[in-house]
Protein backbone atom coordinates (compact mmCIF):
# COMPACT_ATOMS: atom_id res chain seq x y z
CA MET A 1 0.00 0.00 0.00
CA VAL A 2 1.24 3.48 -0.91
CA ARG A 3 0.68 5.32 2.37
CA SER A 4 1.99 8.75 1.33
CA PRO A 5 1.49 9.25 -2.40
CA GLN A 6 2.88 12.40 -3.91
CA VAL A 7 0.43 12.12 -6.81
CA ILE A 8 -3.13 10.82 -7.00
CA VAL A 9 -4.35 9.87 -10.47
CA ALA A 10 -8.09 9.68 -11.04
CA GLY A 11 -8.86 7.04 -13.65
CA ALA A 12 -7.32 3.68 -14.54
CA GLY A 13 -7.73 3.91 -18.29
CA PRO A 14 -4.65 3.91 -20.52
CA VAL A 15 -3.85 7.58 -19.83
CA GLY A 16 -4.16 7.26 -16.06
CA LEU A 17 -2.21 4.01 -15.89
CA LEU A 18 0.56 5.31 -18.15
CA THR A 19 0.83 8.55 -16.17
CA ALA A 20 1.13 6.53 -12.96
CA LEU A 21 3.66 4.13 -14.45
CA ALA A 22 5.84 6.93 -15.80
CA LEU A 23 5.78 8.63 -12.38
CA ALA A 24 6.49 5.43 -10.47
CA ALA A 25 9.47 4.79 -12.75
CA GLN A 26 10.88 8.08 -11.44
CA ASP A 27 10.46 6.94 -7.81
CA VAL A 28 7.40 9.13 -7.32
CA PRO A 29 4.81 7.41 -5.07
CA VAL A 30 1.47 7.37 -6.87
CA LEU A 31 -2.07 6.23 -6.08
CA VAL A 32 -4.62 5.53 -8.82
CA LEU A 33 -8.31 5.72 -7.94
CA GLU A 34 -10.72 4.09 -10.40
CA ALA A 35 -14.50 4.27 -10.15
CA GLU A 36 -15.15 0.93 -11.85
CA PRO A 37 -14.63 -2.42 -10.07
CA GLY A 38 -11.95 -3.40 -12.59
CA LEU A 39 -10.33 -2.47 -15.89
CA THR A 40 -13.01 -1.49 -18.38
CA VAL A 41 -13.63 -2.86 -21.86
CA ASP A 42 -13.65 -0.15 -24.53
CA LEU A 43 -14.59 -1.35 -28.02
CA ARG A 44 -13.70 1.87 -29.81
CA ALA A 45 -10.04 2.91 -29.55
CA GLY A 46 -7.29 0.62 -30.73
CA THR A 47 -4.98 2.33 -33.26
CA TYR A 48 -1.54 3.49 -32.14
CA HIS A 49 0.74 5.85 -34.05
CA PRO A 50 4.56 5.69 -34.14
CA PRO A 51 5.23 8.39 -31.49
CA SER A 52 2.93 6.61 -29.01
CA LEU A 53 4.78 3.35 -29.52
CA GLU A 54 8.08 5.15 -28.99
CA MET A 55 6.81 6.74 -25.78
CA MET A 56 5.55 3.46 -24.34
CA ALA A 57 8.58 1.40 -25.37
CA PRO A 58 10.83 2.31 -22.38
CA TYR A 59 8.29 0.72 -20.03
CA GLY A 60 8.13 -2.56 -21.94
CA ILE A 61 4.56 -1.85 -23.07
CA THR A 62 5.22 -1.68 -26.80
CA ALA A 63 7.13 -4.96 -26.82
CA ASP A 64 4.21 -6.69 -25.09
CA MET A 65 1.72 -5.11 -27.48
CA LEU A 66 3.65 -6.40 -30.48
CA LYS A 67 3.13 -10.00 -29.31
CA THR A 68 -0.52 -9.91 -30.37
CA ALA A 69 -1.08 -6.60 -32.20
CA ILE A 70 -1.51 -6.16 -35.95
CA LYS A 71 0.97 -4.01 -37.87
CA VAL A 72 -0.62 -1.77 -40.50
CA PRO A 73 2.11 -0.40 -42.81
CA ARG A 74 -0.34 0.76 -45.48
CA TRP A 75 -3.78 2.33 -45.19
CA GLN A 76 -6.34 3.69 -47.62
CA ILE A 77 -8.72 6.53 -48.29
CA ARG A 78 -11.43 5.41 -50.70
CA ASP A 79 -14.63 6.72 -52.24
CA ARG A 80 -17.67 4.49 -52.22
CA LYS A 81 -18.16 4.93 -56.00
CA GLU A 82 -14.62 5.53 -57.28
CA GLY A 83 -12.74 3.05 -55.12
CA VAL A 84 -9.22 3.80 -53.91
CA ILE A 85 -8.32 7.50 -53.94
CA VAL A 86 -4.93 7.18 -52.23
CA GLU A 87 -3.00 4.50 -50.37
CA TRP A 88 -0.44 5.64 -47.82
CA ASP A 89 2.77 3.73 -47.18
CA VAL A 90 4.01 4.51 -43.66
CA SER A 91 7.41 3.00 -44.49
CA LEU A 92 8.13 6.27 -46.29
CA ILE A 93 8.96 7.70 -42.83
CA LYS A 94 10.97 4.72 -41.58
CA ASP A 95 13.99 7.04 -41.20
CA LEU A 96 12.03 9.03 -38.61
CA THR A 97 10.73 6.25 -36.35
CA PRO A 98 11.54 2.67 -35.36
CA TYR A 99 7.82 1.92 -35.76
CA PRO A 100 6.90 2.82 -39.37
CA TYR A 101 3.33 1.57 -39.18
CA ARG A 102 0.06 1.93 -37.36
CA LEU A 103 -0.44 -0.71 -34.72
CA HIS A 104 -3.88 -2.17 -34.01
CA LEU A 105 -4.66 -3.59 -30.58
CA GLU A 106 -7.90 -3.28 -28.66
CA GLN A 107 -7.70 -0.79 -25.80
CA HIS A 108 -8.96 -3.46 -23.41
CA ARG A 109 -5.83 -5.47 -24.27
CA LEU A 110 -3.55 -2.50 -23.68
CA THR A 111 -4.73 -1.60 -20.17
CA PRO A 112 -3.91 -5.04 -18.68
CA ILE A 113 -0.37 -4.70 -20.05
CA MET A 114 0.00 -1.31 -18.37
CA TYR A 115 -1.60 -2.54 -15.18
CA SER A 116 0.74 -5.52 -14.95
CA LYS A 117 3.74 -3.19 -15.27
CA LEU A 118 2.32 -0.88 -12.61
CA LYS A 119 1.72 -3.74 -10.18
CA ASP A 120 5.44 -4.46 -10.27
CA CYS A 121 6.18 -0.97 -8.93
CA PRO A 122 6.44 -0.94 -5.10
CA ASN A 123 5.61 2.78 -5.00
CA ALA A 124 2.36 2.51 -6.97
CA GLU A 125 -1.13 1.28 -6.10
CA VAL A 126 -4.44 1.05 -7.96
CA ARG A 127 -7.70 0.98 -6.01
CA PHE A 128 -10.80 -0.04 -7.92
CA SER A 129 -14.36 0.88 -6.92
CA HIS A 130 -12.95 4.21 -5.70
CA GLU A 131 -14.89 6.96 -7.46
CA VAL A 132 -13.40 10.44 -7.13
CA THR A 133 -16.25 12.80 -6.36
CA ASP A 134 -14.54 15.96 -5.11
CA PHE A 135 -11.26 17.49 -4.05
CA SER A 136 -9.92 20.53 -2.27
CA GLN A 137 -6.47 22.03 -2.36
CA SER A 138 -4.16 24.29 -0.42
CA ALA A 139 -0.85 25.86 -1.34
CA GLU A 140 0.95 22.62 -0.51
CA SER A 141 -1.43 19.70 -1.04
CA VAL A 142 -4.68 18.26 -2.35
CA THR A 143 -7.32 16.28 -0.50
CA VAL A 144 -9.34 13.94 -2.70
CA THR A 145 -12.78 12.63 -1.71
CA ALA A 146 -13.84 9.27 -3.09
CA GLN A 147 -16.85 6.98 -2.81
CA THR A 148 -15.45 3.57 -1.88
CA PRO A 149 -16.83 0.18 -0.75
CA ALA A 150 -16.13 1.36 2.80
CA GLY A 151 -18.04 4.61 2.28
CA ILE A 152 -16.69 8.12 1.78
CA GLU A 153 -12.91 8.26 2.16
CA LYS A 154 -10.38 11.04 1.82
CA PHE A 155 -6.87 10.75 0.37
CA GLY A 156 -4.07 13.28 0.56
CA ALA A 157 -1.25 14.01 -1.89
CA ARG A 158 0.74 16.88 -3.30
CA TRP A 159 -0.79 16.70 -6.79
CA LEU A 160 -3.90 15.40 -8.53
CA VAL A 161 -4.11 14.28 -12.15
CA GLY A 162 -7.57 13.97 -13.66
CA ALA A 163 -7.48 11.20 -16.26
CA ASP A 164 -11.05 10.20 -15.57
CA GLY A 165 -12.55 10.51 -19.04
CA GLY A 166 -14.84 12.86 -20.92
CA ARG A 167 -17.24 13.17 -17.97
CA SER A 168 -14.30 13.93 -15.65
CA ALA A 169 -15.29 14.64 -12.07
CA VAL A 170 -11.89 16.26 -11.55
CA ARG A 171 -12.48 18.72 -14.38
CA LYS A 172 -15.94 19.57 -13.06
CA CYS A 173 -14.57 20.14 -9.54
CA MET A 174 -11.88 22.37 -11.02
CA GLY A 175 -14.69 24.54 -12.43
CA VAL A 176 -13.23 24.31 -15.93
CA ALA A 177 -15.42 24.64 -19.02
CA PHE A 178 -15.37 21.90 -21.66
CA ASP A 179 -15.79 24.03 -24.76
CA GLY A 180 -16.81 22.64 -28.13
CA TYR A 181 -19.71 20.73 -29.63
CA THR A 182 -21.30 17.34 -30.19
CA TRP A 183 -21.60 15.97 -33.71
CA PRO A 184 -25.27 15.60 -34.72
CA GLU A 185 -24.83 12.07 -36.05
CA ARG A 186 -23.98 9.17 -33.77
CA PHE A 187 -21.45 6.48 -34.64
CA LEU A 188 -22.38 2.81 -34.95
CA VAL A 189 -19.56 0.26 -34.84
CA ALA A 190 -20.15 -3.34 -35.91
CA SER A 191 -17.51 -6.08 -35.59
CA THR A 192 -17.26 -9.17 -37.77
CA THR A 193 -14.74 -11.89 -38.57
CA TYR A 194 -15.50 -11.59 -42.30
CA ASP A 195 -12.26 -10.90 -44.22
CA PHE A 196 -12.34 -7.71 -46.30
CA GLU A 197 -8.78 -7.95 -47.66
CA PRO A 198 -9.72 -10.09 -50.72
CA HIS A 199 -11.95 -7.16 -51.77
CA GLY A 200 -8.97 -4.79 -51.92
CA TYR A 201 -9.31 -3.16 -48.53
CA ARG A 202 -6.31 -2.50 -46.32
CA LEU A 203 -6.44 -3.21 -42.60
CA ASN A 204 -7.30 0.46 -42.00
CA THR A 205 -9.55 2.05 -44.60
CA TYR A 206 -11.67 5.20 -44.73
CA VAL A 207 -14.51 5.40 -47.26
CA ALA A 208 -15.91 8.76 -48.35
CA ASP A 209 -19.57 9.24 -49.26
CA PRO A 210 -22.05 12.10 -48.62
CA VAL A 211 -24.44 9.71 -46.85
CA ASP A 212 -22.90 6.27 -46.38
CA TRP A 213 -19.32 7.14 -45.40
CA SER A 214 -17.55 4.61 -43.21
CA ALA A 215 -14.27 3.57 -41.62
CA MET A 216 -12.80 0.12 -41.12
CA PHE A 217 -10.10 -1.28 -38.81
CA LYS A 218 -8.92 -4.85 -38.32
CA MET A 219 -8.21 -5.81 -34.70
CA PRO A 220 -6.63 -9.00 -33.32
CA GLY A 221 -9.89 -10.24 -31.81
CA ASN A 222 -9.87 -13.67 -30.20
CA GLY A 223 -8.22 -15.70 -32.94
CA PRO A 224 -6.19 -15.74 -36.15
CA ALA A 225 -9.11 -14.48 -38.24
CA GLY A 226 -9.08 -11.22 -36.33
CA LEU A 227 -12.04 -8.92 -35.90
CA TRP A 228 -12.97 -6.26 -38.43
CA ARG A 229 -14.63 -3.16 -37.01
CA VAL A 230 -16.73 -1.11 -39.42
CA LEU A 231 -17.99 2.32 -38.39
CA PHE A 232 -21.14 3.93 -39.83
CA PRO A 233 -22.98 7.21 -39.19
CA VAL A 234 -26.45 7.18 -37.64
CA LEU A 235 -28.67 10.17 -38.36
CA PRO A 236 -29.72 12.34 -35.38
CA ASP A 237 -33.41 11.45 -35.63
CA ASP A 238 -32.93 7.71 -36.11
CA ASP A 239 -34.25 5.57 -33.29
CA GLU A 240 -31.43 3.98 -31.29
CA ALA A 241 -33.04 0.53 -31.07
CA ALA A 242 -33.78 0.56 -34.81
CA ALA A 243 -30.23 1.67 -35.59
CA ARG A 244 -28.77 -1.20 -33.54
CA SER A 245 -31.19 -3.81 -34.89
CA GLU A 246 -29.86 -6.87 -36.69
CA ASP A 247 -31.63 -5.91 -39.91
CA ASN A 248 -30.22 -2.39 -39.96
CA VAL A 249 -26.68 -3.53 -39.17
CA GLU A 250 -26.97 -6.15 -41.92
CA ARG A 251 -28.18 -3.47 -44.35
CA LEU A 252 -25.21 -1.26 -43.51
CA MET A 253 -22.68 -4.08 -43.80
CA GLN A 254 -24.07 -5.25 -47.13
CA GLY A 255 -23.94 -1.64 -48.34
CA PHE A 256 -20.30 -1.46 -47.28
CA GLN A 257 -19.37 -4.76 -48.95
CA PRO A 258 -22.04 -6.98 -50.53
CA LYS A 259 -21.65 -10.70 -49.89
CA ALA A 260 -23.66 -13.89 -50.05
CA GLY A 261 -25.43 -14.67 -46.81
CA ARG A 262 -25.67 -12.58 -43.68
CA TYR A 263 -22.77 -11.11 -41.77
CA GLU A 264 -21.92 -12.67 -38.43
CA ILE A 265 -21.78 -9.71 -36.03
CA GLN A 266 -19.91 -10.31 -32.79
CA TYR A 267 -20.20 -6.85 -31.25
CA LYS A 268 -21.99 -3.61 -31.97
CA SER A 269 -22.12 -0.31 -30.16
CA LEU A 270 -23.63 3.11 -30.70
CA TYR A 271 -22.16 6.27 -29.22
CA LYS A 272 -22.09 10.05 -29.47
CA VAL A 273 -19.00 11.89 -30.66
CA HIS A 274 -17.72 15.20 -29.34
CA GLN A 275 -15.13 17.83 -30.21
CA ARG A 276 -14.25 19.56 -26.95
CA VAL A 277 -11.21 21.03 -25.20
CA ALA A 278 -11.00 22.05 -21.55
CA GLY A 279 -10.58 25.79 -21.05
CA GLN A 280 -7.66 25.06 -18.73
CA PHE A 281 -5.54 21.96 -18.19
CA ARG A 282 -4.30 23.12 -14.77
CA VAL A 283 -5.85 24.77 -11.74
CA GLY A 284 -3.33 24.94 -8.91
CA ARG A 285 -2.33 21.41 -7.95
CA ALA A 286 -4.89 19.71 -10.19
CA LEU A 287 -4.08 18.84 -13.82
CA LEU A 288 -5.98 17.20 -16.67
CA ALA A 289 -4.89 14.65 -19.26
CA GLY A 290 -6.50 12.52 -21.95
CA ASP A 291 -10.28 12.62 -22.47
CA ALA A 292 -10.69 14.65 -19.29
CA ALA A 293 -8.85 17.44 -21.14
CA HIS A 294 -9.95 16.92 -24.73
CA VAL A 295 -12.19 14.69 -26.87
CA ASN A 296 -12.54 14.36 -30.63
CA ASN A 297 -14.04 12.20 -33.34
CA PRO A 298 -12.15 8.95 -34.08
CA ILE A 299 -11.31 9.54 -37.75
CA GLY A 300 -7.52 9.52 -37.77
CA ALA A 301 -7.11 7.89 -34.35
CA PHE A 302 -5.89 11.04 -32.62
CA GLY A 303 -7.81 10.77 -29.33
CA LEU A 304 -6.17 7.95 -27.37
CA ASN A 305 -2.80 8.73 -28.95
CA GLY A 306 -3.10 12.35 -27.87
CA GLY A 307 -3.86 11.14 -24.35
CA ILE A 308 -0.76 8.94 -24.38
CA HIS A 309 1.29 11.96 -25.40
CA ASP A 310 -0.29 13.94 -22.55
CA ALA A 311 0.63 11.22 -20.05
CA ILE A 312 4.30 11.04 -20.98
CA ASN A 313 4.69 14.81 -21.24
CA LEU A 314 2.97 15.44 -17.91
CA ALA A 315 4.70 12.62 -16.02
CA GLY A 316 8.10 13.79 -17.18
CA LYS A 317 7.54 17.30 -15.88
CA LEU A 318 5.55 16.39 -12.76
CA GLY A 319 8.19 13.84 -11.80
CA LYS A 320 10.87 16.52 -11.85
CA VAL A 321 8.73 18.81 -9.72
CA CYS A 322 8.05 16.03 -7.20
CA ARG A 323 11.76 15.20 -6.94
CA GLY A 324 12.69 18.85 -6.47
CA GLU A 325 14.53 18.91 -9.79
CA GLY A 326 12.22 21.40 -11.47
CA GLU A 327 10.03 24.36 -10.64
CA GLU A 328 6.24 24.25 -10.75
CA ARG A 329 6.24 26.40 -13.87
CA LEU A 330 7.20 23.21 -15.72
CA LEU A 331 3.56 22.24 -15.33
CA ASP A 332 2.49 25.40 -17.10
CA LEU A 333 4.76 24.35 -19.95
CA TYR A 334 2.89 21.04 -20.07
CA VAL A 335 -0.33 23.01 -20.44
CA ARG A 336 1.06 25.25 -23.19
CA GLN A 337 2.48 22.33 -25.13
CA ARG A 338 -0.36 19.87 -24.92
CA ARG A 339 -3.29 22.28 -25.11
CA THR A 340 -1.76 24.08 -28.08
CA VAL A 341 -1.15 20.92 -30.12
CA ASN A 342 -4.59 19.64 -29.23
CA LEU A 343 -6.16 22.75 -30.71
CA GLU A 344 -3.78 23.02 -33.67
CA TYR A 345 -3.54 19.33 -34.59
CA VAL A 346 -5.89 16.94 -32.81
CA GLN A 347 -9.00 19.07 -33.13
CA GLU A 348 -8.22 20.64 -36.49
CA TYR A 349 -7.18 17.49 -38.31
CA SER A 350 -9.74 15.13 -36.78
CA ILE A 351 -12.46 17.57 -37.88
CA ARG A 352 -10.84 17.87 -41.32
CA ASN A 353 -10.62 14.08 -41.62
CA LEU A 354 -14.31 13.59 -40.86
CA LYS A 355 -15.43 16.42 -43.15
CA ARG A 356 -13.31 14.92 -45.94
CA LEU A 357 -15.31 11.71 -45.69
CA THR A 358 -18.70 13.41 -45.44
CA ALA A 359 -18.33 16.18 -48.08
CA SER A 360 -21.70 16.50 -49.79
CA THR A 361 -21.15 18.64 -52.89
CA GLU A 362 -19.34 17.36 -55.95
CA ALA A 363 -17.05 20.42 -55.89
CA GLU A 364 -15.97 19.66 -52.30
CA ARG A 365 -15.41 16.00 -53.10
CA ARG A 366 -13.32 16.77 -56.19
CA THR A 367 -11.22 19.30 -54.25
CA ASN A 368 -10.61 16.80 -51.45
CA PHE A 369 -9.63 13.99 -53.80
CA ASP A 370 -7.41 16.25 -55.91
CA GLU A 371 -5.58 17.44 -52.79
CA LEU A 372 -5.04 13.87 -51.59
CA ARG A 373 -3.83 12.65 -54.97
CA GLN A 374 -1.52 15.62 -55.30
CA ALA A 375 0.00 14.93 -51.87
CA ALA A 376 0.48 11.27 -52.72
CA SER A 377 2.04 12.01 -56.11
CA THR A 378 5.48 12.90 -54.70
CA VAL A 379 7.62 11.42 -51.96
CA GLU A 380 7.88 14.84 -50.29
CA GLY A 381 4.13 15.36 -50.38
CA ALA A 382 3.42 11.88 -49.03
CA ARG A 383 5.98 12.29 -46.24
CA ASN A 384 4.46 15.62 -45.22
CA PHE A 385 1.00 14.05 -45.10
CA LEU A 386 2.30 11.11 -43.07
CA LEU A 387 4.07 13.41 -40.60
CA ILE A 388 0.68 14.88 -39.73
CA SER A 389 -1.41 11.70 -39.88
CA SER A 390 1.14 9.79 -37.75
CA MET A 391 1.17 12.64 -35.19
CA ILE A 392 4.94 13.09 -35.51
CA ALA A 393 4.29 16.69 -36.52
CA SER A 394 2.18 17.34 -33.41
CA VAL A 395 4.88 15.94 -31.11
CA ARG A 396 7.51 18.08 -32.81
CA ARG A 397 5.28 21.13 -32.45
CA ALA A 398 4.81 20.50 -28.74
CA GLU A 399 8.55 20.11 -28.20
CA ALA A 400 9.15 23.45 -29.92
CA ILE A 401 6.92 25.34 -27.47
CA THR A 402 8.84 26.88 -24.57
């Protein structure tokens, strides 16, 4: 048991666990409080970009991920009528990263890897069924209130990190606005073992269409066949039960790729999508990271990756402060770096990616496709596109902020 943590982390998702692990590796005692009774199963996130793999590698996480994950060296942007518009080869930036590919692994397979590493740290502890509900702070410390199996309990530390998701209790207690908007359409994700590769699809494919746009990702699943996730839009006025019905999911899947017989659907989920950024990432001794600080649509896989980048950036600076090797203004640098790149890259390009798929006028569609083809027509253009889509550009931008 960590009796005197210097840092309390709210949330045992990937961002919270990674923040705690990176702090514990610096000999900073850390306590993680998680509202759920165990690690949660998230069926949405699961794509990891090169910088994220580089950041997690020193902790042994990336090596463990590679044991079961799927490497995706090439990915596509298609049009439902025209077929392939461009195909991107991530090996074009192999001189910039030891991981020249996207890596696919379900988030619920990543968190156990992180948790196992954290359990090996004598100065770290995770307590499940401990829901952070409030906190107070003084000039020197924070006091966190949590609902636990034993009732209301209070925990003291020097710092608090809110990594407790889009509905973050920490952010709400900080009194920080979560500015932005919710997309009118909802996203439906259906998972099947049916193999789309023989039809010309890559393991990560985005399909543009004014109405029936979609995105597809192959995940490891529970066996060699893997599990193909296909994402579809659901109109605002569509009934949720009707949208999730077997007949509607079958209609959507057959529209995506016609085949004989019905699709075998293993999982399906329907969720709302937001574009929001916290007005502040720090209030005194409380800081935000991951979805507690920013959320975005999944086209481009910037959300979880951005949270991973938050975790490593914050833990590096907070660790120095806790060890007396850096001043507290380092934490303001974390805010400047991560909030800036979230606004300039994560929000801007995730919005651009989704609008590229959903463009409704022929003029917009032609402009989008011409721009993509032009970028892909030269090595320099393709490398520049890949620097942004792989998030290498956003990491470089953050490092340049002082």
